[in-house]
Coordinates of C-alpha atoms and ligand atoms in Angstrom, one line a residue:
X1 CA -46.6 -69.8 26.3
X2 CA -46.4 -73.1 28.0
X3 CA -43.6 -73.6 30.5
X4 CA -40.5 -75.7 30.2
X5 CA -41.9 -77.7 33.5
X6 CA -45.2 -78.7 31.1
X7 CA -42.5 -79.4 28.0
X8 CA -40.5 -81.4 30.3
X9 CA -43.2 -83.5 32.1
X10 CA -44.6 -84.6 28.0
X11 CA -41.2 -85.1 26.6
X12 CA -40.7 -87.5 30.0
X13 CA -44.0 -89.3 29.7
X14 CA -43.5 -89.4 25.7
X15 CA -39.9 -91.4 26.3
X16 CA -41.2 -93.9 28.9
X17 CA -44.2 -94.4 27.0
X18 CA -41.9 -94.8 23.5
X19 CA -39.1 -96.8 25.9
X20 CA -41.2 -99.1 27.3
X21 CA -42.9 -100.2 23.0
X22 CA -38.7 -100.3 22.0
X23 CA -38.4 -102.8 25.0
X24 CA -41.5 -105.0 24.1
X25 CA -39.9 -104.9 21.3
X26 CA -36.4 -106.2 21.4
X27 CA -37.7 -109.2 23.3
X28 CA -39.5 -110.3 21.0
X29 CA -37.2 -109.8 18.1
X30 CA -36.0 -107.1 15.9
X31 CA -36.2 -106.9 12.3
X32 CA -34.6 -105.2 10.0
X33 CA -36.3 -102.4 8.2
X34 CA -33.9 -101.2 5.7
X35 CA -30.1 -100.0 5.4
X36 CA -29.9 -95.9 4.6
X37 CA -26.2 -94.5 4.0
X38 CA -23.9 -97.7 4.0
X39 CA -25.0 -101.4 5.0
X40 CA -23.7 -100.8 8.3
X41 CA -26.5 -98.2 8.6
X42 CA -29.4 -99.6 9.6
X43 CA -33.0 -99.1 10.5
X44 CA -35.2 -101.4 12.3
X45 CA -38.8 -101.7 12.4
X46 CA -38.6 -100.2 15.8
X47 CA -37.4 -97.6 14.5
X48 CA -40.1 -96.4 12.8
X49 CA -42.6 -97.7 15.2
X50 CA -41.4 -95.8 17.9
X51 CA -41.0 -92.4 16.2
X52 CA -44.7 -93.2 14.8
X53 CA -45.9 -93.1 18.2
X54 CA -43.9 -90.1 19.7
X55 CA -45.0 -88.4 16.0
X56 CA -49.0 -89.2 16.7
X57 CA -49.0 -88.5 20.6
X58 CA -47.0 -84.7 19.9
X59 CA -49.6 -84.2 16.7
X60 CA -52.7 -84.7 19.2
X61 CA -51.1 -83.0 22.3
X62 CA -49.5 -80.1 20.5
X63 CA -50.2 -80.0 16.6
X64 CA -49.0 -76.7 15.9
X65 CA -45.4 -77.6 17.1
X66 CA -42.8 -78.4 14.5
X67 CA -41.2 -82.0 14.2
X68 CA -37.8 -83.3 13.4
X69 CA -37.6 -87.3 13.2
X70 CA -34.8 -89.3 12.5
X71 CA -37.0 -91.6 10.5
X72 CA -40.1 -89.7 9.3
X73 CA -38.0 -85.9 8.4
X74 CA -39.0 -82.7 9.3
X75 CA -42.6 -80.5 9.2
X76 CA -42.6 -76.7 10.4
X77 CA -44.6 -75.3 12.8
X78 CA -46.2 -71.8 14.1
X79 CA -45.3 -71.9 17.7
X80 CA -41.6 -71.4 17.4
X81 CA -41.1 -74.8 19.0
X82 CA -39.3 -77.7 17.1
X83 CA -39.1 -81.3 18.3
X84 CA -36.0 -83.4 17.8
X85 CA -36.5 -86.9 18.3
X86 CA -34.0 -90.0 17.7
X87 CA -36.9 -92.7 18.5
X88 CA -33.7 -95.1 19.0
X89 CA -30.2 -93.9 19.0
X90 CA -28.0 -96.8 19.4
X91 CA -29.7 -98.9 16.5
X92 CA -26.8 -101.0 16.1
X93 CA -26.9 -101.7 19.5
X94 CA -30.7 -102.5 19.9
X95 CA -30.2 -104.9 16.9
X96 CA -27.5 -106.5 18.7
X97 CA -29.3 -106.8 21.6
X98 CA -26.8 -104.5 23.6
X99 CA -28.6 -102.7 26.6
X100 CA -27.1 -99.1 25.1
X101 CA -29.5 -97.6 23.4
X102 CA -31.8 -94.6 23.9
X103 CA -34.9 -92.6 23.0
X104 CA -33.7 -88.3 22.4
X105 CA -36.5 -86.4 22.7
X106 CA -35.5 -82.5 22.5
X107 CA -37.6 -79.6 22.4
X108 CA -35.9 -76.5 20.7
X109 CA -36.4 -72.9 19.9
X110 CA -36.4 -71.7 16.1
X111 CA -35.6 -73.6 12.6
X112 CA -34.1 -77.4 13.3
X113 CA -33.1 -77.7 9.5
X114 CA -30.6 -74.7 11.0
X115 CA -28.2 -74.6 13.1
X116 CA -29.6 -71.7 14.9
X117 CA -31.6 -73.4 17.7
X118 CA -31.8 -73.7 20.8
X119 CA -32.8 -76.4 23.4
X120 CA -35.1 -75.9 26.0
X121 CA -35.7 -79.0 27.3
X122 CA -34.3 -82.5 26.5
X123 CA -34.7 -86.3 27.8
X124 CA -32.3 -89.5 26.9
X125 CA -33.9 -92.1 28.1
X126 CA -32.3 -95.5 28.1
X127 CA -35.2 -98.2 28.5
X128 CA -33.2 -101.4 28.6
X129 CA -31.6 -99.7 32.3
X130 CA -34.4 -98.0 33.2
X131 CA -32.2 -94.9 33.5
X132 CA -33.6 -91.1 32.0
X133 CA -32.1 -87.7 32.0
X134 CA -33.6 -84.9 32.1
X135 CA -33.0 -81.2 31.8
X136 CA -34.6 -77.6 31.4
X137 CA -32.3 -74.4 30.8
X138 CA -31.2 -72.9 33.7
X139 CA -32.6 -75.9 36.0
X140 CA -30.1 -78.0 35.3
X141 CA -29.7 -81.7 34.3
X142 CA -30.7 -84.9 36.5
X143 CA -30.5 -88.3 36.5
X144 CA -33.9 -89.4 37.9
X145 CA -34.1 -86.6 41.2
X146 CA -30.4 -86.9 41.3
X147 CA -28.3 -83.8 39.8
X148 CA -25.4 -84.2 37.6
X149 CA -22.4 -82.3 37.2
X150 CA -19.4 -82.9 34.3
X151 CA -16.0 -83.9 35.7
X152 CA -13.9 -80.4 36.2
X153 CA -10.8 -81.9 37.6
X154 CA -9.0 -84.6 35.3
X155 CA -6.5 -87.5 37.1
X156 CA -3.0 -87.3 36.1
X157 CA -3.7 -90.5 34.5
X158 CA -5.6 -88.7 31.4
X159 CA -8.8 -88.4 30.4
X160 CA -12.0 -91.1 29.8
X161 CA -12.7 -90.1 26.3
X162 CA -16.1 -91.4 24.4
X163 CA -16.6 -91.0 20.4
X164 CA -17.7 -92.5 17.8
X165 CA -17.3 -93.6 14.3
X166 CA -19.1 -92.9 11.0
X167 CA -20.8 -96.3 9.2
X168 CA -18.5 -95.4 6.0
X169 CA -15.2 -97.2 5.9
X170 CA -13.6 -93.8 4.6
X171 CA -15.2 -91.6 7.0
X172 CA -13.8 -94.2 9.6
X173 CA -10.2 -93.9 8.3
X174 CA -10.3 -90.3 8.6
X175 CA -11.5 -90.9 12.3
X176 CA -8.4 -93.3 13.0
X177 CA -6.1 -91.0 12.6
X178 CA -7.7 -88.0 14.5
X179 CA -8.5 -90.7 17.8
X180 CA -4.0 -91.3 16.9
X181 CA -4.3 -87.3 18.0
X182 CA -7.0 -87.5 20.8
X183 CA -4.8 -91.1 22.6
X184 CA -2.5 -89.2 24.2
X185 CA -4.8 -87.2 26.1
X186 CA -6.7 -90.1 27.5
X187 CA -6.0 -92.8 29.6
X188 CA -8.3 -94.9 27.7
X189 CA -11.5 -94.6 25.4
X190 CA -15.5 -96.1 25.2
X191 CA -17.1 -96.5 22.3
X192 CA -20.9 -96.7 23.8
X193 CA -22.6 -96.4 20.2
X194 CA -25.2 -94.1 21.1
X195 CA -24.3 -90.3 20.7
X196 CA -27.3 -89.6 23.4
X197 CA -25.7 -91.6 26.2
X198 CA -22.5 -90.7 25.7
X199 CA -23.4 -86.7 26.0
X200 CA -25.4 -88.0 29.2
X201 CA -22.5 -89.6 30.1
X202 CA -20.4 -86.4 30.3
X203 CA -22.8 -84.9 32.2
X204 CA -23.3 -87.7 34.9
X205 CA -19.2 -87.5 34.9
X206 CA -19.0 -91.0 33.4
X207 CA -16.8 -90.1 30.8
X208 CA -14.8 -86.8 30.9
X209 CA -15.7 -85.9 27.5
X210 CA -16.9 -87.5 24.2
X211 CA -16.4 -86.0 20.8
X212 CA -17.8 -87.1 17.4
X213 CA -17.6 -86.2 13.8
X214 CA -21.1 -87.0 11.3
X215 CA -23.8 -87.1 14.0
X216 CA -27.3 -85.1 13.6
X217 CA -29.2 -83.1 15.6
X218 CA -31.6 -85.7 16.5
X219 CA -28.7 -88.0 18.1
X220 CA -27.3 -84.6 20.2
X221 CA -29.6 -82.0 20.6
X222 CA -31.1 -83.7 24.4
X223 CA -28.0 -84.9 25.7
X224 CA -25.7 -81.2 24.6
X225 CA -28.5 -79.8 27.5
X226 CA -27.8 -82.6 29.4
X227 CA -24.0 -81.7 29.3
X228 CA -24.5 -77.7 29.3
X229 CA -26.8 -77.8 32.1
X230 CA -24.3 -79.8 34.3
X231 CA -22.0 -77.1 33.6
X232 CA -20.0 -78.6 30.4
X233 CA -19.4 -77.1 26.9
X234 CA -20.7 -78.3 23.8
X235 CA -19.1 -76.9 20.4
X236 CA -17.5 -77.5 17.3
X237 CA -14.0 -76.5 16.3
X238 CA -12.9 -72.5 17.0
X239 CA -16.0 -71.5 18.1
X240 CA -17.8 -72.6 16.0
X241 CA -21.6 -74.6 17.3
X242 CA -21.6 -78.6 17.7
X243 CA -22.8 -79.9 13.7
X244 CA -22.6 -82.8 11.7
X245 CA -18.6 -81.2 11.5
X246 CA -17.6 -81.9 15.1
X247 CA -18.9 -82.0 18.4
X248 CA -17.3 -81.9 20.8
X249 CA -18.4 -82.2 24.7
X250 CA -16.7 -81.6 27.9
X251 CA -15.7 -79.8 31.3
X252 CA -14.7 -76.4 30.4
X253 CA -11.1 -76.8 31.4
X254 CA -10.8 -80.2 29.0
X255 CA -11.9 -78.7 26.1
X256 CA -9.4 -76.4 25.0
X257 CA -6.9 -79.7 25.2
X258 CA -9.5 -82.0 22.9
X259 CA -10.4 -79.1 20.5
X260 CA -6.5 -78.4 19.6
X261 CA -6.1 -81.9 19.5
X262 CA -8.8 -82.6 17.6
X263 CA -7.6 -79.6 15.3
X264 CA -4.5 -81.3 14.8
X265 CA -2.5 -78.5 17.2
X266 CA 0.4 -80.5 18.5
X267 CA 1.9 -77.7 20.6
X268 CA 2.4 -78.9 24.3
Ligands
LIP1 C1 -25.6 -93.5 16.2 C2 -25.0 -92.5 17.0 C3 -23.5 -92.9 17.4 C4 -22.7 -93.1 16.1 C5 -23.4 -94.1 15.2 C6 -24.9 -93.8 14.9 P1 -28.1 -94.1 15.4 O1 -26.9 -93.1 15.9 O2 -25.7 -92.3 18.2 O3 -22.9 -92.0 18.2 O4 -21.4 -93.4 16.4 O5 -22.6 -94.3 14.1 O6 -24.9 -92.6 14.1 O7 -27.9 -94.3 13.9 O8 -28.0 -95.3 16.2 O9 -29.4 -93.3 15.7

């Protein structure tokens, strides 16, 4: 069985080595690939360059591991162990030539086409800063050698709140009116654009929490270790685990407040 130090150390090397080919390049110009669910969704050639690379290197290193790619889908494994990787997260971002974007490189336990698994260790790496978390269960999460912790007390001036919103204009109306729910609660908001670095953004206590509806495992599965290991919660609604639904991401005493806001529970 190999350790969670060993997973950890390839799934660091893996993201500086796919960080530092997304860097190269964005300075020399990115191109667009293709659009996927709206024209607002887009994929770069970057893209699928980088996940080719992370793909090839985990095939040599450990072939008999499962895969989950944003780009390149899914193939099972035998060892019980499933790679999630968003090669960027933060594509709009990276096109734009904003320095928020990240490579999410999770390693999980059981079936990633459920939502049964669990992480073991996870890495959100965001090349343009130089900056990557890390974190193994029970070890905690870090930003370089330095640990992170969420924020457990919140100001009387509110909360910092991050989310995110979908690439369809109807999914974004829906999400207008929920963030009309979530305002009072916060004393302002950030929209980073990269579901990765917001989670690692609760846990560095950036943000007090973030929530988003219609993002996939490959944009949260490394940065909800990120969040749990620095002693935040990551969930859906009542319960129920962070999907595609709702996730939402905070300090343990915030997230009663978002989730019944988010619920639409306008009790005081
Ligand atoms: C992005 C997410 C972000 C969300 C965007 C997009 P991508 O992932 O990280 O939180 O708001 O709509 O889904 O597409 O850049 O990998």
């Amino acid at each position: 069985m190999t350790s969670d130090a060993d997973l950890l150390s390839f799934a660091t090397q893996l993201a500086r080595e796919a960080g530092e080919l997304a860097r190269a390049r964005r300075v020399v110009g990115v191109s667009l690939a293709a659009t996927k669910s709206t024209l607002a969704d887009i994929v770069t050639e970057a893209d699928r360059e980088v996940e080719a690379l992370i793909r090839s290197r985990i095939a040599t290193e450990r072939p008999d591991d499962g895969f989950l790619g944003e780009e390149t889908g899914a193939e099972g494994g035998t060892t019980g162990l499933t790679w999630i990787v968003d090669p960027i997260d933060g594509t709009v971002n990276y096109a734009y030539g904003i320095p928020a974007y990240a490579i999410s490189i999770a390693v999980v336990e059981g079936d990633a086409n459920s939502n049964e698994w669990m992480p073991r260790v996870g890495v959100v790496s965001n090349p343009a800063s130089g900056e990557l978390f890390h974190a193994s269960v029970g070890a905690g999460a870090f930003l370089g050698e330095q640990q992170l912790f969420v924020n457990q007390e919140i100001g009387d001036a509110g909360s910092l709140i991050a989310t995110g919103f979908g690439y369809a204009a109807e999914r974004r109306a829906e999400q207008f009116e929920v963030l009309q729910r979530v305002l009072p609660l916060a004393r302002d908001i950030r929209r980073i654009g990269a579901a990765s670095l917001d989670l690692a953004s609760v846990a560095a206590g950036r943000v007090d929490a973030y929530y988003e509806r219609g993002i996939w495992p490959w944009d949260y599965a490394a940065g909800s270790l990120l969040v749990t290991e620095a002693g935040g919660l990551v969930g859906g609604l009542g319960g129920l685990p962070a999907s595609g639904e709702l996730l939402i991401a905070a300090a343990p005493t915030l997230y009663a407040k978002l989730e019944r806001a988010l619920a639409g529970d306008t009790t005081p």
